[in-house]
């Protein structure tokens, strides 16, 4: 096993000197401050910032942050566990210079994700970025596997001038309509320019289904970089929107009714530079390991939902027949299945083939999200798991007896049910480690308690502008 005490970024030879040089380059470009970014257990992006001139010191010694943020709820209340939630102690935030970027959407600022380190120099066991890195490293050493991942981002664009707390769509155009693209073309053009300036390769951006909704898809990267990129792109979407008098929501349910915002994950496993999801002898070109990987995810989806849909608002989105993937079913290009096999275009499948996990929203901490998906897939490989019979069409239309025979069942319909499944899943809990697993269950229970007695509209309102 790799350890959580591997050398911290600031401890690498030459890293402090590199920070000094980068600070000089940023200052020459008019960058005055650096955003130090991480995502908490509840899925909320949290930051500290330092002047650019202090970047060298931040890399050398870190920037202080309380461990209590591991148990913050989305409403900023704090829950406690036997380990976390105390006002005692301190951690150090160490920026990752490999991911440092000047923010085109926020002139004068740069951005970097952080690793959270104890004051004694060990990696903090509650740091989700560290845990994802460890899971990926273990997969490489024990199975010879690497991964490529991408997280789709859906968001709703509203008017910043709307009454406080309310959502008023910024465009009246129809779903996927050209009208939306025209009405918000200045915003989306600047967003594309900002992504390009930040080194983010955008594959597509388009109007989506719900009122005022858009989606952006970006190129796949290794899992840690993909999670970093998801956070960066959302920071950019929000910043550019404000420059256009707009306000954005990544909440899974901006309103109680209708289609919500998803954050579908595309994930592929590779060995020795070869994509295991193409060119194999199993169904649709999968290799045996690729099928087992997909089957491992499918088997654990009920427990995974506590990570992929961690907010009570997420269960307003997870409804049948809305392309949210709420049944334990898989299929080739089946958008109602929770696990969609994407073959890619003939001639490019060796690069494009992957599995898409659909019951995911952007309340999910992307590091926890990818880490638990990979852990579930690796368990499938260890068990040589096999996918059940493929589902075509809408699983909701299956007769009850046929659904049972195929193992097609409804995913949890509430966060409470998802937490119950997560508590019982030793594979996922072991993958996260006891500190982080306990934080997940405590924070989820706190979110459940926070909205107890609220109707659907008030639940949606409670999370509308959080993510």
Short mmCIF file of C-alpha atoms in Angstrom, two decimals:
data_model
loop_
_atom_site.label_atom_id
_atom_site.label_comp_id
_atom_site.label_asym_id
_atom_site.label_seq_id
_atom_site.Cartn_x
_atom_site.Cartn_y
_atom_site.Cartn_z
CA UNK A 1 0.00 0.00 0.00
CA UNK A 2 1.15 3.54 -0.62
CA UNK A 3 1.07 5.61 2.52
CA UNK A 4 -0.53 8.88 3.43
CA UNK A 5 2.91 10.06 4.59
CA UNK A 6 4.54 10.31 1.15
CA UNK A 7 6.59 13.50 0.70
CA UNK A 8 4.40 16.58 0.59
CA UNK A 9 4.56 18.92 -2.43
CA UNK A 10 6.62 21.56 -0.65
CA UNK A 11 9.08 18.87 0.41
CA UNK A 12 10.05 17.92 -3.14
CA UNK A 13 13.52 19.11 -4.16
CA UNK A 14 13.37 22.48 -5.84
CA UNK A 15 9.64 22.98 -5.25
CA UNK A 16 10.01 26.07 -3.08
CA UNK A 17 12.38 27.66 -5.57
CA UNK A 18 9.93 26.81 -8.36
CA UNK A 19 7.18 28.56 -6.41
CA UNK A 20 9.29 31.69 -6.19
CA UNK A 21 9.88 31.69 -9.94
CA UNK A 22 6.19 31.11 -10.68
CA UNK A 23 5.22 33.92 -8.31
CA UNK A 24 7.47 36.26 -10.25
CA UNK A 25 5.91 35.20 -13.56
CA UNK A 26 2.39 35.62 -12.20
CA UNK A 27 3.15 39.05 -10.76
CA UNK A 28 4.52 40.16 -14.13
CA UNK A 29 1.17 39.13 -15.65
CA UNK A 30 -0.80 41.20 -13.18
CA UNK A 31 -1.83 38.32 -10.92
CA UNK A 32 -2.13 39.58 -7.35
CA UNK A 33 -3.52 36.58 -5.47
CA UNK A 34 -3.68 32.80 -5.52
CA UNK A 35 -6.84 30.82 -4.68
CA UNK A 36 -6.02 27.68 -2.68
CA UNK A 37 -8.89 25.32 -3.45
CA UNK A 38 -10.28 22.13 -1.98
CA UNK A 39 -13.68 20.43 -1.76
CA UNK A 40 -15.16 19.39 1.56
CA UNK A 41 -17.04 16.23 2.45
CA UNK A 42 -20.38 17.87 1.67
CA UNK A 43 -19.19 18.72 -1.85
CA UNK A 44 -18.80 22.45 -1.24
CA UNK A 45 -15.77 24.18 -2.72
CA UNK A 46 -13.82 25.94 0.03
CA UNK A 47 -10.85 28.26 -0.40
CA UNK A 48 -8.17 30.27 1.27
CA UNK A 49 -6.20 32.85 -0.68
CA UNK A 50 -2.72 34.33 -0.43
CA UNK A 51 -1.02 37.24 -2.16
CA UNK A 52 1.07 36.09 -5.07
CA UNK A 53 4.21 37.17 -3.24
CA UNK A 54 3.38 34.65 -0.49
CA UNK A 55 3.14 31.64 -2.83
CA UNK A 56 6.69 30.54 -2.04
CA UNK A 57 5.98 30.52 1.68
CA UNK A 58 2.67 28.70 1.11
CA UNK A 59 4.47 25.93 -0.74
CA UNK A 60 7.21 25.70 1.89
CA UNK A 61 5.04 25.75 5.02
CA UNK A 62 1.44 25.51 3.90
CA UNK A 63 -1.49 27.70 4.90
CA UNK A 64 -3.50 26.97 8.03
CA UNK A 65 -6.99 25.46 7.92
CA UNK A 66 -8.95 23.74 10.68
CA UNK A 67 -9.72 19.99 10.38
CA UNK A 68 -13.28 20.89 11.37
CA UNK A 69 -14.10 21.64 7.73
CA UNK A 70 -14.25 17.88 7.10
CA UNK A 71 -17.56 17.92 8.94
CA UNK A 72 -19.08 21.13 7.62
CA UNK A 73 -22.55 20.77 6.13
CA UNK A 74 -23.73 22.59 3.04
CA UNK A 75 -25.42 25.16 5.33
CA UNK A 76 -22.11 25.70 7.21
CA UNK A 77 -23.29 23.95 10.37
CA UNK A 78 -20.83 21.49 11.86
CA UNK A 79 -21.40 17.89 12.86
CA UNK A 80 -19.02 15.84 14.98
CA UNK A 81 -17.65 12.32 14.96
CA UNK A 82 -15.35 10.53 17.36
CA UNK A 83 -12.42 11.80 15.28
CA UNK A 84 -13.51 14.97 13.50
CA UNK A 85 -15.62 18.06 14.14
CA UNK A 86 -13.62 19.41 17.08
CA UNK A 87 -12.39 23.03 17.12
CA UNK A 88 -8.95 21.70 18.08
CA UNK A 89 -5.98 21.23 15.79
CA UNK A 90 -4.68 22.64 12.53
CA UNK A 91 -3.83 21.45 9.03
CA UNK A 92 -1.64 22.99 6.35
CA UNK A 93 -2.88 23.57 2.79
CA UNK A 94 -0.09 22.92 0.28
CA UNK A 95 -0.76 24.15 -3.28
CA UNK A 96 0.02 21.76 -6.13
CA UNK A 97 2.19 23.80 -8.50
CA UNK A 98 1.66 21.29 -11.31
CA UNK A 99 -1.97 22.44 -11.48
CA UNK A 100 -1.41 26.16 -10.84
CA UNK A 101 -3.14 28.32 -13.44
CA UNK A 102 -3.87 32.01 -13.96
CA UNK A 103 -7.64 32.48 -13.99
CA UNK A 104 -8.80 34.02 -17.25
CA UNK A 105 -12.31 34.46 -15.84
CA UNK A 106 -10.98 36.25 -12.73
CA UNK A 107 -8.28 38.70 -13.83
CA UNK A 108 -5.76 39.28 -11.08
CA UNK A 109 -6.09 35.78 -9.62
CA UNK A 110 -4.46 32.38 -10.03
CA UNK A 111 -5.82 29.05 -8.79
CA UNK A 112 -4.32 25.82 -7.45
CA UNK A 113 -5.77 22.73 -5.75
CA UNK A 114 -4.25 21.80 -2.43
CA UNK A 115 -3.22 18.74 -0.50
CA UNK A 116 -3.98 18.90 3.20
CA UNK A 117 -1.04 18.05 5.44
CA UNK A 118 -0.76 17.72 9.21
CA UNK A 119 1.55 20.01 11.13
CA UNK A 120 3.89 17.03 11.55
CA UNK A 121 4.22 16.72 7.76
CA UNK A 122 2.01 13.65 7.19
CA UNK A 123 -0.83 13.60 4.71
CA UNK A 124 -4.18 14.15 6.41
CA UNK A 125 -6.35 10.99 6.26
CA UNK A 126 -9.42 13.14 5.63
CA UNK A 127 -7.95 14.72 2.49
CA UNK A 128 -10.06 13.38 -0.38
CA UNK A 129 -7.47 14.40 -2.99
CA UNK A 130 -4.83 12.38 -1.16
CA UNK A 131 -7.14 9.36 -0.90
CA UNK A 132 -7.91 9.43 -4.63
CA UNK A 133 -4.20 9.62 -5.41
CA UNK A 134 -3.57 6.63 -3.15
CA UNK A 135 -6.34 4.55 -4.78
CA UNK A 136 -4.94 5.31 -8.24
CA UNK A 137 -1.39 4.45 -7.14
CA UNK A 138 -2.52 1.16 -5.59
CA UNK A 139 -4.31 0.23 -8.84
CA UNK A 140 -1.14 0.87 -10.82
CA UNK A 141 1.03 -1.21 -8.50
CA UNK A 142 -1.35 -4.10 -7.83
CA UNK A 143 -3.14 -4.36 -11.19
CA UNK A 144 -0.96 -2.46 -13.66
CA UNK A 145 -3.91 -0.18 -14.34
CA UNK A 146 -4.23 3.50 -15.14
CA UNK A 147 -7.44 5.45 -15.68
CA UNK A 148 -8.80 8.31 -17.71
CA UNK A 149 -11.79 10.23 -16.46
CA UNK A 150 -13.98 13.15 -17.35
CA UNK A 151 -16.86 14.73 -15.44
CA UNK A 152 -19.65 16.37 -17.43
CA UNK A 153 -20.88 19.65 -15.97
CA UNK A 154 -24.48 20.78 -16.22
CA UNK A 155 -25.53 24.13 -14.79
CA UNK A 156 -28.51 26.44 -14.78
CA UNK A 157 -28.01 30.07 -15.80
CA UNK A 158 -30.16 32.63 -14.01
CA UNK A 159 -30.37 36.40 -13.83
CA UNK A 160 -28.22 37.91 -11.09
CA UNK A 161 -30.86 40.63 -10.78
CA UNK A 162 -33.55 38.13 -9.70
CA UNK A 163 -35.08 38.54 -6.23
CA UNK A 164 -32.86 37.19 -3.49
CA UNK A 165 -32.78 33.41 -3.41
CA UNK A 166 -34.97 32.96 -6.48
CA UNK A 167 -34.03 31.42 -9.81
CA UNK A 168 -35.15 33.24 -12.96
CA UNK A 169 -33.80 31.59 -16.14
CA UNK A 170 -31.54 33.89 -18.14
CA UNK A 171 -32.85 32.53 -21.43
CA UNK A 172 -36.32 31.56 -22.58
CA UNK A 173 -35.24 29.32 -25.41
CA UNK A 174 -36.34 25.68 -25.70
CA UNK A 175 -34.29 22.66 -24.63
CA UNK A 176 -31.23 22.21 -26.86
CA UNK A 177 -32.51 25.23 -28.76
CA UNK A 178 -30.55 27.56 -31.00
CA UNK A 179 -32.35 30.44 -29.28
CA UNK A 180 -30.47 29.77 -26.03
CA UNK A 181 -27.15 29.67 -27.81
CA UNK A 182 -27.85 33.02 -29.47
CA UNK A 183 -29.23 34.74 -26.37
CA UNK A 184 -26.23 33.75 -24.24
CA UNK A 185 -23.60 33.62 -26.97
CA UNK A 186 -21.46 36.39 -25.47
CA UNK A 187 -21.33 34.52 -22.16
CA UNK A 188 -20.54 31.13 -23.64
CA UNK A 189 -17.97 32.57 -26.06
CA UNK A 190 -16.09 34.19 -23.18
CA UNK A 191 -16.35 30.93 -21.26
CA UNK A 192 -14.75 29.05 -24.14
CA UNK A 193 -11.99 31.64 -24.37
CA UNK A 194 -11.33 31.43 -20.63
CA UNK A 195 -11.15 27.63 -20.71
CA UNK A 196 -8.71 27.73 -23.62
CA UNK A 197 -6.52 30.29 -21.86
CA UNK A 198 -6.43 27.99 -18.81
CA UNK A 199 -5.40 24.94 -20.86
CA UNK A 200 -8.80 23.22 -20.62
CA UNK A 201 -9.70 21.40 -23.84
CA UNK A 202 -13.45 21.70 -24.31
CA UNK A 203 -15.09 18.98 -26.38
CA UNK A 204 -18.55 20.56 -26.55
CA UNK A 205 -20.79 23.13 -24.93
CA UNK A 206 -24.51 23.36 -25.61
CA UNK A 207 -27.95 24.20 -24.23
CA UNK A 208 -29.48 21.35 -22.25
CA UNK A 209 -32.96 20.27 -21.25
CA UNK A 210 -34.01 22.20 -18.12
CA UNK A 211 -34.83 25.94 -18.15
CA UNK A 212 -31.66 27.98 -18.59
CA UNK A 213 -29.51 24.85 -18.49
CA UNK A 214 -26.21 24.31 -20.31
CA UNK A 215 -23.64 21.52 -20.39
CA UNK A 216 -19.90 21.48 -21.00
CA UNK A 217 -17.76 18.40 -21.68
CA UNK A 218 -13.99 18.55 -21.37
CA UNK A 219 -11.16 16.21 -22.29
CA UNK A 220 -10.34 13.20 -20.12
CA UNK A 221 -7.33 13.18 -17.80
CA UNK A 222 -5.91 10.97 -15.06
CA UNK A 223 -8.38 10.87 -12.15
CA UNK A 224 -6.72 13.40 -9.83
CA UNK A 225 -6.25 15.89 -12.66
CA UNK A 226 -9.80 15.24 -13.87
CA UNK A 227 -11.20 16.04 -10.42
CA UNK A 228 -9.04 19.18 -10.25
CA UNK A 229 -10.29 20.21 -13.69
CA UNK A 230 -13.91 19.76 -12.66
CA UNK A 231 -13.40 22.21 -9.79
CA UNK A 232 -11.51 24.67 -12.00
CA UNK A 233 -14.12 24.63 -14.76
CA UNK A 234 -16.93 25.30 -12.29
CA UNK A 235 -14.94 28.20 -10.82
CA UNK A 236 -14.58 29.57 -14.35
CA UNK A 237 -18.25 29.09 -15.29
CA UNK A 238 -19.34 31.04 -12.22
CA UNK A 239 -16.78 33.83 -12.59
CA UNK A 240 -17.52 34.47 -16.26
CA UNK A 241 -21.26 34.44 -15.58
CA UNK A 242 -20.97 37.22 -13.01
CA UNK A 243 -19.18 39.39 -15.58
CA UNK A 244 -22.31 39.09 -17.73
CA UNK A 245 -24.87 39.85 -15.03
CA UNK A 246 -25.71 36.16 -14.66
CA UNK A 247 -25.80 33.73 -11.76
CA UNK A 248 -25.26 29.99 -12.03
CA UNK A 249 -26.39 27.00 -10.01
CA UNK A 250 -24.82 23.55 -10.09
CA UNK A 251 -27.40 22.21 -7.65
CA UNK A 252 -28.91 18.85 -8.63
CA UNK A 253 -32.40 20.36 -8.24
CA UNK A 254 -32.66 24.10 -8.83
CA UNK A 255 -36.42 23.69 -8.50
CA UNK A 256 -38.43 20.83 -7.03
CA UNK A 257 -39.89 19.76 -10.37
CA UNK A 258 -38.32 18.96 -13.71
CA UNK A 259 -34.91 17.74 -14.82
CA UNK A 260 -32.02 18.70 -12.57
CA UNK A 261 -28.30 19.23 -13.11
CA UNK A 262 -26.19 16.10 -13.48
CA UNK A 263 -22.46 15.46 -13.35
CA UNK A 264 -22.11 12.23 -15.32
CA UNK A 265 -18.73 10.50 -15.09
CA UNK A 266 -16.91 8.94 -18.04
CA UNK A 267 -14.27 6.47 -16.90
CA UNK A 268 -11.96 4.04 -18.70
CA UNK A 269 -9.29 1.61 -17.47
CA UNK A 270 -5.98 1.24 -19.32
CA UNK A 271 -3.03 -1.15 -19.10
CA UNK A 272 0.30 -0.54 -20.82
CA UNK A 273 -1.26 2.26 -22.85
CA UNK A 274 -4.13 0.09 -24.13
CA UNK A 275 -7.78 0.92 -23.44
CA UNK A 276 -9.36 -2.18 -21.89
CA UNK A 277 -12.83 -1.14 -23.04
CA UNK A 278 -12.05 -1.71 -26.72
CA UNK A 279 -10.65 -4.57 -28.77
CA UNK A 280 -11.53 -7.30 -26.29
CA UNK A 281 -13.40 -10.58 -26.72
CA UNK A 282 -16.31 -9.74 -24.42
CA UNK A 283 -19.53 -7.96 -25.33
CA UNK A 284 -19.09 -4.83 -27.44
CA UNK A 285 -15.32 -5.20 -27.45
CA UNK A 286 -14.75 -5.16 -23.71
CA UNK A 287 -11.88 -7.16 -22.26
CA UNK A 288 -12.59 -9.42 -19.29
CA UNK A 289 -11.09 -6.84 -16.92
CA UNK A 290 -13.13 -4.01 -18.46
CA UNK A 291 -16.34 -5.98 -18.01
CA UNK A 292 -15.42 -6.89 -14.44
CA UNK A 293 -14.59 -3.25 -13.73
CA UNK A 294 -17.99 -2.12 -15.02
CA UNK A 295 -19.75 -4.92 -13.15
CA UNK A 296 -18.03 -3.92 -9.91
CA UNK A 297 -19.42 -0.39 -10.23
CA UNK A 298 -22.88 -1.67 -11.12
CA UNK A 299 -22.95 -4.02 -8.13
CA UNK A 300 -22.12 -1.24 -5.66
CA UNK A 301 -24.29 1.53 -7.09
CA UNK A 302 -26.75 1.58 -4.15
CA UNK A 303 -23.92 2.31 -1.69
CA UNK A 304 -22.09 4.53 -4.17
CA UNK A 305 -25.14 6.78 -4.35
CA UNK A 306 -24.23 8.20 -0.94
CA UNK A 307 -21.16 9.64 -2.67
CA UNK A 308 -22.48 10.29 -6.19
CA UNK A 309 -25.66 12.02 -4.92
CA UNK A 310 -24.73 13.30 -1.45
CA UNK A 311 -27.38 16.00 -1.06
CA UNK A 312 -31.07 15.64 -0.19
CA UNK A 313 -31.71 17.78 -3.28
CA UNK A 314 -30.16 15.04 -5.42
CA UNK A 315 -33.11 12.75 -4.78
CA UNK A 316 -35.44 15.30 -6.36
CA UNK A 317 -33.43 14.73 -9.54
CA UNK A 318 -33.12 10.94 -9.37
CA UNK A 319 -36.45 10.07 -10.96
CA UNK A 320 -37.30 7.36 -13.52
CA UNK A 321 -37.61 8.19 -17.21
CA UNK A 322 -35.57 11.40 -16.96
CA UNK A 323 -32.19 10.05 -18.12
CA UNK A 324 -30.87 10.13 -14.56
CA UNK A 325 -30.08 6.39 -14.46
CA UNK A 326 -31.98 5.34 -11.35
CA UNK A 327 -32.01 1.56 -11.87
CA UNK A 328 -29.16 -0.95 -11.52
CA UNK A 329 -29.08 -1.58 -15.24
CA UNK A 330 -26.48 -1.25 -17.96
CA UNK A 331 -26.64 -1.05 -21.71
CA UNK A 332 -24.92 0.04 -24.88
CA UNK A 333 -25.68 3.74 -25.40
CA UNK A 334 -28.73 3.38 -23.15
CA UNK A 335 -29.25 6.78 -21.55
CA UNK A 336 -31.79 5.52 -19.03
CA UNK A 337 -29.38 2.92 -17.64
CA UNK A 338 -27.29 3.81 -14.61
CA UNK A 339 -24.25 2.43 -16.41
CA UNK A 340 -24.01 3.34 -20.07
CA UNK A 341 -21.41 1.63 -22.22
CA UNK A 342 -19.94 4.11 -24.70
CA UNK A 343 -18.17 2.37 -27.59
CA UNK A 344 -17.15 5.49 -29.48
CA UNK A 345 -17.00 6.01 -33.22
CA UNK A 346 -15.70 3.25 -35.49
CA UNK A 347 -12.01 3.90 -36.11
CA UNK A 348 -11.51 5.72 -32.80
CA UNK A 349 -12.83 3.21 -30.28
CA UNK A 350 -9.43 2.34 -28.92
CA UNK A 351 -9.28 5.93 -27.64
CA UNK A 352 -12.94 6.70 -26.96
CA UNK A 353 -14.53 3.60 -25.39
CA UNK A 354 -15.53 4.08 -21.75
CA UNK A 355 -18.30 3.58 -19.22
CA UNK A 356 -20.55 6.44 -18.21
CA UNK A 357 -21.97 6.52 -14.68
CA UNK A 358 -25.21 8.50 -14.73
CA UNK A 359 -26.69 8.78 -11.18
CA UNK A 360 -24.15 11.50 -10.35
CA UNK A 361 -24.62 15.18 -9.62
CA UNK A 362 -22.29 18.08 -8.92
CA UNK A 363 -22.91 18.11 -5.18
CA UNK A 364 -20.47 15.19 -5.20
CA UNK A 365 -16.92 15.83 -4.07
CA UNK A 366 -15.12 14.87 -7.32
CA UNK A 367 -12.19 13.24 -5.51
CA UNK A 368 -14.46 11.04 -3.39
CA UNK A 369 -16.56 10.36 -6.46
CA UNK A 370 -13.75 9.06 -8.66
CA UNK A 371 -12.02 7.29 -5.79
CA UNK A 372 -15.07 5.24 -4.81
CA UNK A 373 -15.99 4.44 -8.43
CA UNK A 374 -12.48 3.13 -9.07
CA UNK A 375 -12.48 1.17 -5.80
CA UNK A 376 -15.77 -0.48 -6.77
CA UNK A 377 -14.43 -1.31 -10.22
CA UNK A 378 -11.23 -2.78 -8.80
CA UNK A 379 -13.27 -4.98 -6.49
CA UNK A 380 -15.12 -6.20 -9.58
CA UNK A 381 -11.80 -7.12 -11.20
CA UNK A 382 -10.67 -8.93 -8.04
CA UNK A 383 -13.90 -10.97 -8.11
CA UNK A 384 -13.85 -11.48 -11.90
CA UNK A 385 -17.37 -10.05 -11.86
CA UNK A 386 -19.59 -10.41 -14.92
CA UNK A 387 -22.24 -8.01 -16.13
CA UNK A 388 -25.82 -9.30 -16.10
CA UNK A 389 -28.04 -9.27 -19.14
CA UNK A 390 -28.05 -5.95 -20.94
CA UNK A 391 -31.09 -3.69 -20.64
CA UNK A 392 -32.48 -1.83 -23.63
CA UNK A 393 -35.06 0.93 -23.52
CA UNK A 394 -36.36 2.33 -20.24
CA UNK A 395 -35.82 0.01 -17.23
CA UNK A 396 -38.91 1.55 -15.63
CA UNK A 397 -40.99 -0.23 -18.27
CA UNK A 398 -39.73 -3.72 -17.38
CA UNK A 399 -42.32 -6.07 -15.83
CA UNK A 400 -41.50 -6.66 -12.16
CA UNK A 401 -40.65 -10.34 -12.64
CA UNK A 402 -38.31 -9.63 -15.54
CA UNK A 403 -36.61 -6.82 -13.63
CA UNK A 404 -35.97 -9.16 -10.68
CA UNK A 405 -34.59 -11.84 -12.97
CA UNK A 406 -32.14 -9.35 -14.48
CA UNK A 407 -31.16 -7.86 -11.12
CA UNK A 408 -32.63 -4.50 -12.12
CA UNK A 409 -33.71 -2.66 -9.00
CA UNK A 410 -34.35 0.94 -8.06
CA UNK A 411 -31.46 2.87 -6.58
CA UNK A 412 -32.04 4.53 -3.19
CA UNK A 413 -34.88 7.04 -3.31
CA UNK A 414 -33.58 9.05 -0.35
CA UNK A 415 -30.24 10.04 1.08
CA UNK A 416 -31.10 8.07 4.21
CA UNK A 417 -31.41 4.85 2.19
CA UNK A 418 -28.14 5.58 0.41
CA UNK A 419 -26.34 6.14 3.72
CA UNK A 420 -27.67 2.82 5.04
CA UNK A 421 -26.21 1.06 2.00
CA UNK A 422 -22.89 2.91 2.34
CA UNK A 423 -22.56 2.02 6.02
CA UNK A 424 -22.91 -1.67 5.10
CA UNK A 425 -20.37 -1.56 2.25
CA UNK A 426 -16.96 -2.57 3.57
CA UNK A 427 -15.23 -2.19 0.19
CA UNK A 428 -16.09 1.48 -0.14
CA UNK A 429 -15.46 2.27 3.51
CA UNK A 430 -12.09 0.51 3.44
CA UNK A 431 -11.13 2.39 0.26
CA UNK A 432 -11.74 5.74 1.95
CA UNK A 433 -10.27 4.77 5.29
CA UNK A 434 -11.99 5.10 8.68
CA UNK A 435 -11.58 8.86 9.10
CA UNK A 436 -13.00 9.84 5.73
CA UNK A 437 -15.67 7.12 5.72
CA UNK A 438 -16.93 8.32 9.10
CA UNK A 439 -16.94 11.91 7.86
CA UNK A 440 -19.05 10.88 4.88
CA UNK A 441 -21.69 9.18 7.02
CA UNK A 442 -21.74 11.96 9.62
CA UNK A 443 -22.09 14.74 7.05
CA UNK A 444 -24.77 12.86 5.11
CA UNK A 445 -26.76 12.29 8.30
CA UNK A 446 -26.34 15.96 9.12
CA UNK A 447 -27.77 16.93 5.72
CA UNK A 448 -30.74 14.61 6.32
CA UNK A 449 -31.42 16.20 9.70
CA UNK A 450 -31.03 19.72 8.31
CA UNK A 451 -33.99 19.33 5.93
CA UNK A 452 -36.23 17.14 8.07
CA UNK A 453 -39.82 18.23 7.66
CA UNK A 454 -39.22 20.44 4.61
CA UNK A 455 -41.29 19.96 1.46
CA UNK A 456 -39.59 19.42 -1.90
CA UNK A 457 -39.61 23.08 -2.92
CA UNK A 458 -38.00 24.17 0.33
CA UNK A 459 -35.37 21.41 -0.01
CA UNK A 460 -34.55 22.66 -3.51
CA UNK A 461 -34.35 26.24 -2.23
CA UNK A 462 -32.03 25.22 0.62
CA UNK A 463 -29.39 23.94 -1.82
CA UNK A 464 -30.09 26.16 -4.84
CA UNK A 465 -27.03 28.40 -4.55
CA UNK A 466 -24.72 26.19 -2.48
CA UNK A 467 -22.82 24.27 -5.16
#
